[in-house]
CSV table of C-alpha atoms in Angstrom, one decimal:
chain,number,residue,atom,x,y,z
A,71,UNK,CA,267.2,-9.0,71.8
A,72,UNK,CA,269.6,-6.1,72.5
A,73,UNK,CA,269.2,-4.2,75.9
A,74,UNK,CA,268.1,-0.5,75.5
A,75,UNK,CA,269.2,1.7,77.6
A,76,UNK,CA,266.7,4.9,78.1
A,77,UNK,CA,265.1,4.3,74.9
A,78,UNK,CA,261.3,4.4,74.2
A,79,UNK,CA,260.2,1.8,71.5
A,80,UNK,CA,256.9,1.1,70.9
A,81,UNK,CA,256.0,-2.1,69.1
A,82,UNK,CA,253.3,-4.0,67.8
A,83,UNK,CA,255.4,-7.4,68.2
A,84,UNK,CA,258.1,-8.1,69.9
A,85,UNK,CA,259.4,-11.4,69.5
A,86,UNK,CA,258.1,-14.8,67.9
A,87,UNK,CA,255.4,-17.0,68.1
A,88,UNK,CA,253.0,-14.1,67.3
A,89,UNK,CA,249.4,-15.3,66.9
A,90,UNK,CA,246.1,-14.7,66.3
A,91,UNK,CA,243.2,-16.6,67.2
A,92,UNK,CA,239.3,-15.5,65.7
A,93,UNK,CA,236.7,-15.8,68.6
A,94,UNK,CA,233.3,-17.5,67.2
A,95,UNK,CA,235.6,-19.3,64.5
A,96,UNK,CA,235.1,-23.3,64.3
A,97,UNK,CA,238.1,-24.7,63.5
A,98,UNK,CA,239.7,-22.9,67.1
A,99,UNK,CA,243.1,-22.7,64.8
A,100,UNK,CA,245.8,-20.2,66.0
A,101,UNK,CA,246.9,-18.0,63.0
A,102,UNK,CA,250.4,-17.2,62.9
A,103,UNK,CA,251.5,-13.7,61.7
A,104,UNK,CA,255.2,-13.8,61.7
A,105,UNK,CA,257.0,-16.3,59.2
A,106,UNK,CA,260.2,-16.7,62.0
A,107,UNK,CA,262.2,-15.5,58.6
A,108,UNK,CA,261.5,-12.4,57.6
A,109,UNK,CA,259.2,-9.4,58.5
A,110,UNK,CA,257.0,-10.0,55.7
A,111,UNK,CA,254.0,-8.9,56.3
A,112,UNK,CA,254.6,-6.2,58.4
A,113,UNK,CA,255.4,-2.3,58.2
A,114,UNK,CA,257.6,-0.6,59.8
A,115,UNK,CA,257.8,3.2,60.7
A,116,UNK,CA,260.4,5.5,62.7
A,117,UNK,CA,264.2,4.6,63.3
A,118,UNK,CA,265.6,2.6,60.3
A,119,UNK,CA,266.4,-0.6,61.1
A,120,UNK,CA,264.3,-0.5,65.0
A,121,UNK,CA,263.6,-3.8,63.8
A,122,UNK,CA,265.5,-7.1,62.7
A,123,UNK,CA,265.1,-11.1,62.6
A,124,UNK,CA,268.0,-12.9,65.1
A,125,UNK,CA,267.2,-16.8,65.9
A,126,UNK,CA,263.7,-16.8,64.6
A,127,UNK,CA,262.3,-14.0,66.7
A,128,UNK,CA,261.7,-10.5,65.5
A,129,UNK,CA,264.4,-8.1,67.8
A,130,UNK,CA,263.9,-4.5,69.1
A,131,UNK,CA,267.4,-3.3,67.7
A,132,UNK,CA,267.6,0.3,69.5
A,133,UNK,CA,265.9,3.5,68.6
A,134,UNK,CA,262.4,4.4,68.4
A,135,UNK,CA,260.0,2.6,66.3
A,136,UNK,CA,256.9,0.6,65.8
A,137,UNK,CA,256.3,-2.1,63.5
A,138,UNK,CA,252.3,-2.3,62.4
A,139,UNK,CA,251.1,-5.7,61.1
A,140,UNK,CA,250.1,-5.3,57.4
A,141,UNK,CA,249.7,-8.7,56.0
A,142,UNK,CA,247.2,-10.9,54.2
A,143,UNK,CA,245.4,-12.2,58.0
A,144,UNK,CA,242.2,-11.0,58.2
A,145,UNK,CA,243.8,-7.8,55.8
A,146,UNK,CA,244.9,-6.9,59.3
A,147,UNK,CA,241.6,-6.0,60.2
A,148,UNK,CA,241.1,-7.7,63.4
A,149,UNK,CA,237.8,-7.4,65.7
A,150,UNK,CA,236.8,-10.5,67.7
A,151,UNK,CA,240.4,-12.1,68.4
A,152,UNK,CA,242.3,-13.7,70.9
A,153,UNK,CA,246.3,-12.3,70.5
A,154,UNK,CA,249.3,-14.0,72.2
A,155,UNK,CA,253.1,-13.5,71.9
A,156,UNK,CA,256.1,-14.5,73.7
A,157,UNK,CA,258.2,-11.2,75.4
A,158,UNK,CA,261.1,-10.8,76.7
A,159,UNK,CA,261.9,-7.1,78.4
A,160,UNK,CA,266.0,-6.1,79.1
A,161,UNK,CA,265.6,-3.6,81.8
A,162,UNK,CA,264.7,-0.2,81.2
A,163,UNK,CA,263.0,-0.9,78.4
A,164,UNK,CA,259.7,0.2,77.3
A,165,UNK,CA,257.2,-1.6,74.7
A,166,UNK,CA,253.8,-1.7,73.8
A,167,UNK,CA,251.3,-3.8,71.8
A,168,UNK,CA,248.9,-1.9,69.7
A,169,UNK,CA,245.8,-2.9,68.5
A,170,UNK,CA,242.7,-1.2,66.8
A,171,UNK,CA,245.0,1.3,65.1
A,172,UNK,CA,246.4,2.4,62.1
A,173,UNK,CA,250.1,2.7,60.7
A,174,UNK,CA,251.5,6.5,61.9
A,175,UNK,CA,254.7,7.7,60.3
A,176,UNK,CA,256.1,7.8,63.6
A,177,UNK,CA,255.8,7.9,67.9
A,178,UNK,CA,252.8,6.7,69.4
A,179,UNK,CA,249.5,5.9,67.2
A,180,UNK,CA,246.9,8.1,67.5
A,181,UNK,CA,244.2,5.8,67.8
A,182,UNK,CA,243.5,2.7,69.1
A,183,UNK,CA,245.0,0.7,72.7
A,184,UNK,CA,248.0,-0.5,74.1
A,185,UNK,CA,249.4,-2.9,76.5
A,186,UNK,CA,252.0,-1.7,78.4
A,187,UNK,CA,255.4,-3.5,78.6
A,188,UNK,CA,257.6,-2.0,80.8
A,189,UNK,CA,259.0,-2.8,84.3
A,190,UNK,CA,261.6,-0.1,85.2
A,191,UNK,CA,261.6,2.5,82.6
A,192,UNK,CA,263.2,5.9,83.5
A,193,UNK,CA,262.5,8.4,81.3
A,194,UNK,CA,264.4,11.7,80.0
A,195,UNK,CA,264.4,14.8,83.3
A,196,UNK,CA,263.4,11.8,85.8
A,197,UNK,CA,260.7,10.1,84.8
A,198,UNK,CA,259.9,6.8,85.9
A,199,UNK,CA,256.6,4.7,84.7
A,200,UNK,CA,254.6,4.1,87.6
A,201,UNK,CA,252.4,1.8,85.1
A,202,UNK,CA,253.7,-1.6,84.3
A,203,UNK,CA,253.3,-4.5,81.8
A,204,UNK,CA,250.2,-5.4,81.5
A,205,UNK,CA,248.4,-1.5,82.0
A,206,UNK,CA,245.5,-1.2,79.2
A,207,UNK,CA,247.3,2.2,78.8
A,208,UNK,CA,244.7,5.4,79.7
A,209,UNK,CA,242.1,3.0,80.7
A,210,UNK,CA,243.7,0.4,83.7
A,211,UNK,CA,246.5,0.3,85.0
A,212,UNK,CA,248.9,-2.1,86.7
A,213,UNK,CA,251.4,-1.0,89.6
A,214,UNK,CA,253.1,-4.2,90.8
A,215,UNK,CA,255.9,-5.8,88.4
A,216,UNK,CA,254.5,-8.9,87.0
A,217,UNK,CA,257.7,-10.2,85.4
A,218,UNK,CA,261.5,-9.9,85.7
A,219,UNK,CA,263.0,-8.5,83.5
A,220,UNK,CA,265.2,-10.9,81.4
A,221,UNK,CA,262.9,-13.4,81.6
A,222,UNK,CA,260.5,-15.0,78.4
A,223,UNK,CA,256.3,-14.7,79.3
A,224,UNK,CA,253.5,-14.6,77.2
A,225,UNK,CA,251.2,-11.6,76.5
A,226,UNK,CA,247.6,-12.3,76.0
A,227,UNK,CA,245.0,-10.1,74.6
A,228,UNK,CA,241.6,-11.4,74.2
A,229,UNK,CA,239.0,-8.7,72.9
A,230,UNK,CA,235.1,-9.2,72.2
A,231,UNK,CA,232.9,-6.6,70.4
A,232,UNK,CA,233.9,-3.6,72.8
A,233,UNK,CA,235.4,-6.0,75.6
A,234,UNK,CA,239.4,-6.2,76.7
């Protein structure tokens, strides 16, 4: 993954494994949604090329942009699910994983959540993000750093009915 310096990207994944688990389903199977190949399956919106495949895992590759998953799972229409993916933050940089929304043709989606992933972002005219990974964004927050930054963890969102 390439380090961004002062860049804002917002993105639904970030690396690979990405998967989805149903809650209440019987077979307890994990869903995959990325191939490890390609981005099939998902759209992409903002800076061309914010997004590329390197080593089987799906790279943030500098300026803004979010990448919505669009594919045949659920027709991306998720409700009761369980949602983990593997991260890894360079510093300064600033993600987010979106969920409940809908494809915007660009910045932040207008509806919907995100978790926060971001450790040290400084922003443009001095702003730093008080929040860190793991902040429901406008609903919790999380002030102590969780994770280093060049380090691999796992993000898991479990949401049920109206519950995250």
């Amino acid at each position: 993954m390439s380090q961004l310096s002062r860049r804002e990207l917002l993105a639904l994944l970030l690396a690979a494994p990405a998967a989805v688990h149903a809650l209440g389903d019987e077979s307890g199977e994990w869903i995959s949604l990325f191939d490890g190949k390609s981005l099939a399956g998902w759209k992409s919106t903002g800076h061309l090329g914010a997004f590329k495949i390197e080593g089987g895992e799906i790279a943030a590759n500098g300026g803004p942009g979010t990448l919505f998953y669009a594919g045949a799972v659920e027709q991306a229409n998720f409700r009761n699910f369980e949602f983990s993916v593997d991260v890894m933050l360079r510093p300064d940089a600033k993600y987010g994983v979106c969920f409940h929304t809908a494809p915007e043709s660009a910045g932040v989606p207008a509806q919907g959540f995100q978790v926060l992933l971001a450790n040290d972002y400084r922003g443009p005219n001095g702003f730093v993000q008080r929040s860190k990974t793991g902040s429901l964004c406008g609903l919790r927050n999380v002030y102590k750093q969780l994770v280093r930054d060049g380090d691999w963890f796992t993000v898991g969102i479990l949401v049920r009915q109206r519950q995250v």
